[in-house]
Short mmCIF file of C-alpha atoms and ligand atoms in Angstrom, two decimals:
data_model
loop_
_atom_site.label_atom_id
_atom_site.label_comp_id
_atom_site.label_asym_id
_atom_site.label_seq_id
_atom_site.Cartn_x
_atom_site.Cartn_y
_atom_site.Cartn_z
CA UNK J 1 145.82 63.91 191.11
CA UNK J 2 148.65 61.92 189.53
CA UNK J 3 146.66 59.57 187.28
CA UNK J 4 148.42 59.88 183.97
CA UNK J 5 149.23 56.48 182.67
CA UNK J 6 146.06 55.19 181.07
CA UNK J 7 144.99 55.62 177.51
CA UNK J 8 142.00 57.48 178.94
CA UNK J 9 144.10 60.28 180.32
CA UNK J 10 144.71 61.50 176.76
CA UNK J 11 141.09 62.34 176.39
CA UNK J 12 140.61 63.58 179.95
CA UNK J 13 138.78 66.93 180.25
CA UNK J 14 138.63 68.92 183.39
CA UNK J 15 136.03 67.10 185.51
CA UNK J 16 133.71 70.00 185.90
CA UNK J 17 130.89 71.70 184.19
CA UNK J 18 132.47 75.08 183.47
CA UNK J 19 135.16 73.99 181.02
CA UNK J 20 132.50 72.24 178.92
CA UNK J 21 130.32 75.41 178.92
CA UNK J 22 133.33 77.51 177.87
CA UNK J 23 134.01 75.04 175.13
CA UNK J 24 130.51 75.35 173.90
CA UNK J 25 130.80 79.09 173.81
CA UNK J 26 134.22 79.01 172.07
CA UNK J 27 132.66 76.85 169.28
CA UNK J 28 129.54 79.00 168.83
CA UNK J 29 127.15 76.70 170.58
CA UNK J 30 126.20 78.78 173.59
CA UNK J 31 123.44 81.39 173.49
CA UNK J 32 123.52 83.88 176.32
CA UNK J 33 120.18 85.61 177.03
CA UNK J 34 119.43 88.97 178.55
CA UNK J 35 119.05 88.99 182.34
CA UNK J 36 115.66 88.39 184.03
CA UNK J 37 114.11 85.89 181.71
CA UNK J 38 111.00 84.60 183.45
CA UNK J 39 111.33 81.14 185.11
CA UNK J 40 107.76 80.09 184.27
CA UNK J 41 107.47 78.94 180.63
CA UNK J 42 109.70 81.63 179.06
CA UNK J 43 113.00 80.05 180.03
CA UNK J 44 111.83 76.58 178.87
CA UNK J 45 110.37 78.07 175.69
CA UNK J 46 113.68 79.67 174.70
CA UNK J 47 115.63 76.56 175.54
CA UNK J 48 113.28 74.48 173.41
CA UNK J 49 113.58 76.83 170.46
CA UNK J 50 117.30 76.28 170.46
CA UNK J 51 117.18 72.63 171.42
CA UNK J 52 119.82 70.60 169.63
CA UNK J 53 121.48 73.61 168.11
CA UNK J 54 122.75 75.75 171.14
CA UNK J 55 123.09 75.39 174.79
CA UNK J 56 121.45 78.30 176.64
CA UNK J 57 122.61 80.41 179.53
CA UNK J 58 120.11 82.74 181.41
CA UNK J 59 121.97 85.28 183.59
CA UNK J 60 120.17 86.33 186.76
CA UNK J 61 117.08 84.23 185.79
CA UNK J 62 113.77 85.28 187.28
CA UNK J 63 114.29 87.35 190.44
CA UNK J 64 117.49 85.46 191.26
CA UNK J 65 121.11 86.53 190.85
CA UNK J 66 121.96 82.95 189.91
CA UNK J 67 122.30 81.92 186.25
CA UNK J 68 120.40 78.95 184.73
CA UNK J 69 121.86 76.74 182.03
CA UNK J 70 120.17 74.21 179.80
CA UNK J 71 120.76 72.04 176.67
CA UNK J 72 124.33 71.12 177.63
CA UNK J 73 124.19 67.62 175.98
CA UNK J 74 121.40 68.02 173.49
CA UNK J 75 123.15 66.35 170.60
CA UNK J 76 124.57 62.78 170.35
CA UNK J 77 127.95 64.06 169.06
CA UNK J 78 128.22 66.61 171.83
CA UNK J 79 128.08 63.88 174.38
CA UNK J 80 131.09 62.09 172.71
CA UNK J 81 132.91 65.38 172.36
CA UNK J 82 132.34 66.30 176.03
CA UNK J 83 134.31 63.10 176.83
CA UNK J 84 136.96 63.91 174.14
CA UNK J 85 135.76 61.11 171.88
CA UNK J 86 134.70 60.52 168.31
CA UNK J 87 130.96 59.62 168.12
CA UNK J 88 131.62 56.04 167.07
CA UNK J 89 133.61 55.18 170.18
CA UNK J 90 131.02 56.54 172.63
CA UNK J 91 129.23 53.21 173.32
CA UNK J 92 132.54 51.30 173.53
CA UNK J 93 134.01 53.76 176.07
CA UNK J 94 130.80 53.78 178.07
CA UNK J 95 131.01 49.92 178.19
CA UNK J 96 134.62 50.01 179.34
CA UNK J 97 133.71 52.48 182.11
CA UNK J 98 130.91 50.29 183.32
CA UNK J 99 133.21 47.24 183.18
CA UNK J 100 136.18 49.04 184.93
CA UNK J 101 134.87 51.80 187.17
CA UNK J 102 137.37 54.03 188.95
CA UNK J 103 137.08 54.54 192.70
CA UNK J 104 136.71 58.15 193.64
CA UNK J 105 139.16 60.36 195.50
CA UNK J 106 137.91 62.11 198.62
CA UNK J 107 139.05 65.70 199.17
CA UNK J 108 138.41 68.49 201.71
CA UNK J 109 137.47 72.10 200.97
CA UNK J 110 135.42 71.34 197.98
CA UNK J 111 134.13 74.13 195.68
CA UNK J 112 130.55 72.84 196.02
CA UNK J 113 130.67 73.74 199.73
CA UNK J 114 132.01 77.26 199.41
CA UNK J 115 128.72 78.72 200.60
CA UNK J 116 126.35 76.96 203.10
CA UNK J 117 122.73 77.74 203.85
CA UNK J 118 120.61 75.93 206.43
CA UNK J 119 117.95 78.44 207.54
CA UNK J 120 114.64 79.56 206.11
CA UNK J 121 113.00 78.73 202.84
CA UNK J 122 116.02 77.03 201.35
CA UNK J 123 114.61 76.22 197.90
CA UNK J 124 113.61 79.86 197.29
CA UNK J 125 117.36 80.55 197.07
CA UNK J 126 117.47 78.75 193.74
CA UNK J 127 116.08 79.87 190.39
CA UNK J 128 113.93 76.75 189.74
CA UNK J 129 111.91 76.99 186.52
CA UNK J 130 108.43 75.74 185.50
CA UNK J 131 108.66 74.36 181.96
CA UNK J 132 105.63 72.59 180.48
CA UNK J 133 102.00 73.85 180.40
CA UNK J 134 100.42 71.47 182.99
CA UNK J 135 103.44 70.97 185.25
CA UNK J 136 102.26 71.25 188.89
CA UNK J 137 104.87 73.99 189.55
CA UNK J 138 108.60 74.46 189.63
CA UNK J 139 110.74 71.34 189.19
CA UNK J 140 114.38 70.48 189.71
CA UNK J 141 115.03 68.34 186.61
CA UNK J 142 118.76 67.93 186.29
CA UNK J 143 119.59 66.94 189.88
CA UNK J 144 121.72 63.84 190.50
CA UNK J 145 120.03 62.19 193.47
CA UNK J 146 122.59 60.27 195.50
CA UNK J 147 121.62 57.85 198.26
CA UNK J 148 123.66 55.13 200.16
CA UNK J 149 122.40 51.67 200.84
CA UNK J 150 121.65 51.38 204.52
CA UNK J 151 122.91 47.75 204.22
CA UNK J 152 126.11 48.01 202.27
CA UNK J 153 126.91 51.78 202.29
CA UNK J 154 127.35 51.71 198.55
CA UNK J 155 126.00 54.77 196.73
CA UNK J 156 123.46 55.08 194.02
CA UNK J 157 123.20 57.96 191.53
CA UNK J 158 120.14 58.68 189.45
CA UNK J 159 118.09 61.58 188.09
CA UNK J 160 114.55 61.85 189.53
CA UNK J 161 112.05 64.64 188.87
CA UNK J 162 111.75 66.81 191.97
CA UNK J 163 108.77 69.01 192.59
CA UNK J 164 109.21 72.08 194.73
CA UNK J 165 106.36 71.51 197.25
CA UNK J 166 107.41 74.35 199.56
CA UNK J 167 110.63 76.02 200.72
CA UNK J 168 112.00 72.95 202.54
CA UNK J 169 110.18 70.07 200.81
CA UNK J 170 110.38 68.27 197.46
CA UNK J 171 108.04 65.71 195.99
CA UNK J 172 109.99 62.88 194.18
CA UNK J 173 108.95 60.20 191.70
CA UNK J 174 110.82 56.99 192.60
CA UNK J 175 110.26 54.45 189.82
CA UNK J 176 111.00 50.87 190.65
CA UNK J 177 114.83 51.15 190.43
CA UNK J 178 117.73 51.45 192.77
CA UNK J 179 116.95 54.57 194.66
CA UNK J 180 113.62 53.05 195.68
CA UNK J 181 115.34 49.79 196.60
CA UNK J 182 117.60 51.53 199.05
CA UNK J 183 114.80 53.74 200.42
CA UNK J 184 112.60 50.62 200.93
CA UNK J 185 115.39 49.10 203.05
CA UNK J 186 115.55 52.27 205.27
CA UNK J 187 111.72 52.59 205.58
CA UNK J 188 111.30 48.97 206.57
CA UNK J 189 113.49 49.82 209.55
CA UNK J 190 111.43 52.94 210.27
CA UNK J 191 114.22 55.29 209.12
CA UNK J 192 114.46 58.25 206.74
CA UNK J 193 117.06 57.84 203.95
CA UNK J 194 119.75 60.55 203.70
CA UNK J 195 119.87 62.08 200.20
CA UNK J 196 122.02 64.57 198.29
CA UNK J 197 120.83 66.26 195.10
CA UNK J 198 123.66 67.54 192.99
CA UNK J 199 122.97 70.17 190.35
CA UNK J 200 125.50 71.40 187.76
CA UNK J 201 127.92 68.55 187.26
CA UNK J 202 130.32 67.68 184.51
CA UNK J 203 129.02 65.72 181.44
CA UNK J 204 130.69 62.46 182.64
CA UNK J 205 128.69 62.49 185.87
CA UNK J 206 125.44 63.27 183.99
CA UNK J 207 126.02 60.37 181.54
CA UNK J 208 127.17 57.99 184.25
CA UNK J 209 124.03 58.69 186.31
CA UNK J 210 122.08 57.08 183.55
CA UNK J 211 124.15 53.88 183.31
CA UNK J 212 122.10 50.67 183.65
CA UNK J 213 124.48 48.92 186.06
CA UNK J 214 124.04 46.45 188.92
CA UNK J 215 122.42 47.70 192.12
CA UNK J 216 125.65 47.80 194.13
CA UNK J 217 127.72 49.96 191.76
CA UNK J 218 128.28 53.63 192.53
CA UNK J 219 127.67 55.50 189.27
CA UNK J 220 130.26 58.15 190.44
CA UNK J 221 132.91 55.48 189.85
CA UNK J 222 131.60 55.02 186.30
CA UNK J 223 131.87 58.81 185.91
CA UNK J 224 135.52 58.63 186.91
CA UNK J 225 136.18 55.95 184.35
CA UNK J 226 134.26 57.90 181.62
CA UNK J 227 136.27 61.01 182.43
CA UNK J 228 139.56 59.19 182.53
CA UNK J 229 140.48 59.94 186.06
CA UNK J 230 139.08 59.29 189.58
CA UNK J 231 136.39 61.73 190.42
CA UNK J 232 137.03 64.17 193.33
CA UNK J 233 134.28 63.87 195.91
CA UNK J 234 133.53 65.49 199.22
CA UNK J 235 131.46 64.28 202.15
CA UNK J 236 128.24 65.99 202.73
CA UNK J 237 128.08 68.16 205.84
CA UNK J 238 125.00 66.33 207.24
CA UNK J 239 125.49 62.79 206.04
CA UNK J 240 128.01 60.14 204.81
CA UNK J 241 127.07 60.73 201.22
CA UNK J 242 129.99 61.69 198.86
CA UNK J 243 129.14 64.21 196.09
CA UNK J 244 131.15 65.48 193.14
CA UNK J 245 133.39 68.14 194.65
CA UNK J 246 133.29 70.43 191.61
CA UNK J 247 129.52 70.45 191.43
CA UNK J 248 127.75 73.84 191.36
CA UNK J 249 124.99 73.19 193.93
CA UNK J 250 124.21 70.48 196.51
CA UNK J 251 120.86 70.02 198.30
CA UNK J 252 121.18 67.92 201.44
CA UNK J 253 118.11 66.24 202.92
CA UNK J 254 116.22 63.06 203.74
CA UNK J 255 113.64 60.98 201.92
CA UNK J 256 111.13 60.73 204.76
CA UNK J 257 109.92 57.35 206.05
CA UNK J 258 106.10 56.83 206.01
CA UNK J 259 105.43 60.19 204.26
CA UNK J 260 103.71 60.56 200.97
CA UNK J 261 102.28 63.71 199.34
CA UNK J 262 100.82 64.72 195.98
CA UNK J 263 103.32 65.11 193.19
CA UNK J 264 102.69 65.98 189.49
CA UNK J 265 101.62 66.31 186.80
CA UNK J 266 104.90 66.76 185.04
CA UNK J 267 105.80 66.91 181.38
CA UNK J 268 107.95 63.78 180.68
CA UNK J 269 110.27 62.32 177.99
CA UNK J 270 107.33 60.52 176.14
CA UNK J 271 105.86 64.04 175.41
CA UNK J 272 103.06 63.43 177.88
CA UNK J 273 102.42 64.34 181.47
CA UNK J 274 103.25 61.96 184.25
CA UNK J 275 100.13 61.98 186.36
CA UNK J 276 99.56 63.47 189.85
CA UNK J 277 99.68 60.90 192.65
CA UNK J 278 100.85 60.32 196.22
CA UNK J 279 104.61 60.17 195.98
CA UNK J 280 107.64 60.16 198.24
CA UNK J 281 108.74 63.34 200.10
CA UNK J 282 112.15 64.80 200.61
CA UNK J 283 112.83 67.07 203.61
CA UNK J 284 115.46 69.75 202.65
CA UNK J 285 118.01 70.41 205.48
CA UNK J 286 120.77 72.40 203.80
CA UNK J 287 121.96 73.84 200.52
CA UNK J 288 125.71 74.34 199.69
CA UNK J 289 127.05 75.84 196.55
CA UNK J 290 129.99 77.38 194.76
CA UNK J 291 130.48 81.06 194.64
CA UNK J 292 128.35 82.43 191.73
CA UNK J 293 126.83 79.02 191.09
CA UNK J 294 125.12 77.78 187.87
CA UNK J 295 121.79 76.09 188.06
CA UNK J 296 121.34 73.40 185.40
CA UNK J 297 117.78 72.56 184.18
CA UNK J 298 116.69 70.01 181.65
CA UNK J 299 113.40 70.90 179.92
CA UNK J 300 111.04 67.88 180.12
CA UNK J 301 110.89 66.12 176.76
CA UNK J 302 113.76 68.15 175.19
CA UNK J 303 116.61 66.44 173.36
CA UNK J 304 118.84 66.57 176.42
CA UNK J 305 116.22 64.58 178.26
CA UNK J 306 115.85 62.01 175.49
CA UNK J 307 119.54 61.54 174.76
CA UNK J 308 120.77 61.41 178.33
CA UNK J 309 118.52 58.39 178.88
CA UNK J 310 119.14 56.80 175.47
CA UNK J 311 122.94 56.71 175.02
CA UNK J 312 123.93 55.06 178.34
CA UNK J 313 121.21 52.55 177.87
CA UNK J 314 122.32 51.70 174.32
CA UNK J 315 125.77 50.93 175.78
CA UNK J 316 124.46 48.61 178.46
CA UNK J 317 121.79 47.01 176.31
CA UNK J 318 124.45 46.22 173.60
CA UNK J 319 126.76 44.72 176.14
CA UNK J 320 123.99 42.60 177.69
CA UNK J 321 122.79 41.21 174.29
CA UNK J 322 126.22 40.55 172.93
CA UNK J 323 127.01 38.15 175.74
CA UNK J 324 124.68 35.73 174.19
CA UNK J 325 124.49 37.00 170.64
CA UNK J 326 127.96 38.22 169.37
CA UNK J 327 126.30 38.44 165.98
CA UNK J 328 124.69 41.77 167.20
CA UNK J 329 126.76 44.65 165.78
CA UNK J 330 125.02 47.80 167.10
CA UNK J 331 121.86 49.05 168.73
CA UNK J 332 120.05 52.42 168.68
CA UNK J 333 117.25 53.80 170.78
CA UNK J 334 115.44 55.90 168.17
CA UNK J 335 114.42 59.50 168.96
CA UNK J 336 110.96 58.76 167.46
CA UNK J 337 110.58 56.16 170.15
CA UNK J 338 111.45 58.87 172.73
CA UNK J 339 114.88 57.37 173.23
CA UNK J 340 113.44 54.59 175.40
CA UNK J 341 110.72 52.53 173.70
CA UNK J 342 112.00 51.76 170.10
CA UNK J 343 115.18 49.71 169.75
CA UNK J 344 116.85 49.29 166.43
CA UNK J 345 119.22 46.28 166.32
CA UNK J 346 121.78 45.62 163.61
CA UNK J 347 123.07 42.11 163.32
CA UNK J 348 124.47 39.48 161.10
CA UNK J 349 122.00 36.64 161.48
CA UNK J 350 123.56 33.25 160.83
CA UNK J 351 120.83 30.84 162.00
CA UNK J 352 117.17 30.43 161.36
CA UNK J 353 115.21 32.07 164.17
CA UNK J 354 118.21 33.81 165.61
CA UNK J 355 116.75 37.34 165.08
CA UNK J 356 113.68 36.31 167.11
CA UNK J 357 115.85 35.23 169.96
CA UNK J 358 117.57 38.54 169.83
CA UNK J 359 114.21 40.20 170.02
CA UNK J 360 113.38 38.40 173.22
CA UNK J 361 116.82 39.21 174.68
CA UNK J 362 116.12 42.93 173.97
CA UNK J 363 112.82 42.79 175.92
CA UNK J 364 114.76 41.37 178.79
CA UNK J 365 117.51 43.98 178.64
CA UNK J 366 115.32 46.80 179.82
CA UNK J 367 111.69 46.91 180.67
CA UNK J 368 111.16 50.20 178.94
CA UNK J 369 111.78 48.59 175.53
CA UNK J 370 108.48 48.10 173.81
CA UNK J 371 109.15 47.68 170.09
CA UNK J 372 112.31 45.98 168.62
CA UNK J 373 113.35 46.12 164.98
CA UNK J 374 116.10 43.74 163.87
CA UNK J 375 117.86 44.51 160.61
CA UNK J 376 121.00 43.44 158.69
CA UNK J 377 124.36 45.11 158.41
CA UNK J 378 123.44 46.89 155.19
CA UNK J 379 120.80 48.98 157.07
CA UNK J 380 121.85 52.20 158.88
CA UNK J 381 120.17 52.00 162.33
CA UNK J 382 120.82 55.66 162.95
CA UNK J 383 118.58 56.52 159.97
CA UNK J 384 114.92 55.71 160.68
CA UNK J 385 114.18 55.86 156.92
CA UNK J 386 116.71 53.03 156.33
CA UNK J 387 115.21 50.93 159.08
CA UNK J 388 111.63 51.54 157.68
CA UNK J 389 112.91 50.41 154.27
CA UNK J 390 114.05 47.11 155.81
CA UNK J 391 110.66 46.68 157.42
CA UNK J 392 108.90 47.50 154.18
CA UNK J 393 110.93 45.08 152.07
CA UNK J 394 112.23 42.25 154.25
CA UNK J 395 109.48 41.78 156.85
CA UNK J 396 106.37 39.57 156.61
CA UNK J 397 103.90 40.03 159.45
CA UNK J 398 102.75 36.44 159.60
CA UNK J 399 106.25 35.04 159.64
CA UNK J 400 108.45 37.67 161.27
CA UNK J 401 106.37 39.32 164.07
CA UNK J 402 106.82 38.59 167.73
CA UNK J 403 104.10 39.76 170.11
CA UNK J 404 104.11 39.31 173.84
CA UNK J 405 101.12 40.47 175.80
CA UNK J 406 100.81 41.28 179.53
CA UNK J 407 104.49 42.36 180.15
CA UNK J 408 106.07 44.99 182.24
CA UNK J 409 106.66 48.23 180.42
CA UNK J 410 107.14 52.00 181.13
CA UNK J 411 104.66 53.48 183.54
CA UNK J 412 105.13 56.78 181.60
CA UNK J 413 103.71 55.21 178.42
CA UNK J 414 100.11 56.34 178.50
CA UNK J 415 98.95 53.44 176.23
CA UNK J 416 99.86 50.90 179.02
CA UNK J 417 97.85 50.08 182.00
CA UNK J 418 100.18 51.71 184.58
CA UNK J 419 103.19 50.01 182.96
CA UNK J 420 101.48 46.74 182.09
CA UNK J 421 101.35 46.19 178.34
CA UNK J 422 102.49 44.44 175.17
CA UNK J 423 105.80 44.03 173.45
CA UNK J 424 106.33 43.68 169.75
CA UNK J 425 109.36 42.58 167.77
CA UNK J 426 109.89 42.78 164.03
CA UNK J 427 112.47 40.57 162.31
CA UNK J 428 113.33 42.60 159.24
CA UNK J 429 116.43 40.63 158.38
CA UNK J 430 116.86 38.82 155.14
CA UNK J 431 115.67 35.14 155.62
CA UNK J 432 118.54 32.72 156.10
CA UNK J 433 119.22 30.92 152.78
CA UNK J 434 117.34 33.46 150.62
CA UNK J 435 118.81 33.83 147.16
CA UNK J 436 121.39 36.60 147.55
CA UNK J 437 120.45 38.74 144.59
CA UNK J 438 116.81 38.98 145.67
CA UNK J 439 117.76 41.23 148.58
CA UNK J 440 120.74 43.02 147.07
CA UNK J 441 120.30 46.74 147.46
CA UNK J 442 120.64 48.77 144.25
CA UNK J 443 123.58 51.13 143.97
CA UNK J 444 125.44 53.05 141.40
CA UNK J 445 129.07 51.83 141.45
CA UNK J 446 131.64 54.48 142.39
CA UNK J 447 128.93 57.04 143.30
CA UNK J 448 130.52 58.13 146.55
CA UNK J 449 134.03 58.36 145.13
CA UNK J 450 133.00 60.90 142.40
CA UNK J 451 134.44 64.37 143.15
CA UNK J 452 131.62 66.67 142.13
CA UNK J 453 133.85 69.78 142.31
CA UNK J 454 135.73 68.58 139.28
CA UNK J 455 132.59 67.61 137.33
CA UNK J 456 130.33 70.65 137.86
CA UNK J 457 130.99 73.69 135.50
CA UNK J 458 130.05 76.88 137.29
CA UNK J 459 130.71 79.02 134.19
CA UNK J 460 127.96 77.55 132.01
CA UNK J 461 124.28 78.49 132.14
CA UNK J 462 121.23 77.41 130.19
CA UNK J 463 121.53 80.67 128.26
CA UNK J 464 125.15 80.06 127.22
CA UNK J 465 124.47 76.39 126.57
CA UNK J 466 121.15 76.39 124.85
CA UNK J 467 120.37 80.04 124.30
CA UNK J 468 117.35 80.23 126.63
CA UNK J 469 116.60 80.81 130.36
CA UNK J 470 113.82 81.97 132.69
CA UNK J 471 113.27 85.75 132.30
CA UNK J 472 112.22 88.04 135.12
CA UNK J 473 108.57 88.95 134.56
CA UNK J 474 108.37 86.76 131.47
CA UNK J 475 108.30 83.08 130.57
CA UNK J 476 111.17 81.12 129.17
CA UNK J 477 111.87 81.65 125.55
CA UNK J 478 111.44 78.61 123.45
MN1 LIG T 1 122.29 52.29 190.12
#
């Protein structure tokens, strides 16, 4: 590929998973386990214990000779780093990638098709773990599910939870988003919808799969723009779907028309179980993979799960809101709000009521957003304590609260009625026209500039200074 002339090329990493894993190891952030860790609960338990600190690699997991990896992007800064960025630029680069996606490049002889299986109990070839206590069984949790619109041929990429129902069948939860829209088109015509499930992709593909972009935008083109070069793709053996060529594992199959079967429960990002219900069914026709493939799993509810959903959403929510309200500076989907439900908004409000309009725009930006907190520029929206301080000292409930009842929310929020519920916004900005000094935050001038190394005296103790100190086995001498 001879794509070298953009600013993006300077931050381009190899568009594959393995270089990122090697980078994590080289920087002390990869824990490699002993072989044979149990797929049921033990693997997830270990990954959770190291969540946010180290990625994990489980050689020959369970009875398999395939290694499992987890926690690849379990820190906000790792996500930026995986794209070669400083943290602050992440949302900006994501917005640029969504605005200027890069068409992919099709190749032949892709690594992800080095080995092909189409007989027997295909899913038993893979080390698929069971994570949370009440999960109905083994789940593929980090699979990029790719479909093509039967009408336009444009692809969609998303992550859906995939229950292993038996050796050649998966149960899939299709929330009311793009995959379901494409499937509904196929099913209305009485047809199955071809699908590819891609496991073990580079960080750019994982992040791009979570972009909130229009229906007819292929997220693999966003991945190319994020990575700084067109993504290499290859055509599936049994369909027209194009998948990332460097992926570790690809499952080819079909979402079956007029078929539903029980799926769930499954431990989800809100830290609750998604309930068991009749859901869509995927017939598995083929598995292809690299030599010695890696199987990526995301433990339900872990930081990787929360952050993968949160950060791409922040980028698109910020972009959407700023079109009407350029006074908005930054947004953050707080981890305490499971990276989906609580949005912190930082703005410079200039007009009476403006913050309330921003609150309403936030509700419209994504139906998962449930509670919005709007604060001024002197509040750090990446610090929940700072946001709480603004609510505690600048918010009056009878004046600054917005409540909307009977709105669409997240079906995975157990306090809603199957996704039907209330919204709340808090305007915790300083009222327009308030006397400035009344809301001036206290500070010690020059505090941050003091060089403590030059002020602390390590040679002096209480004993040398005042002639007394704590004694072992005795009290302090007066
Ligand atoms: Mn989409």
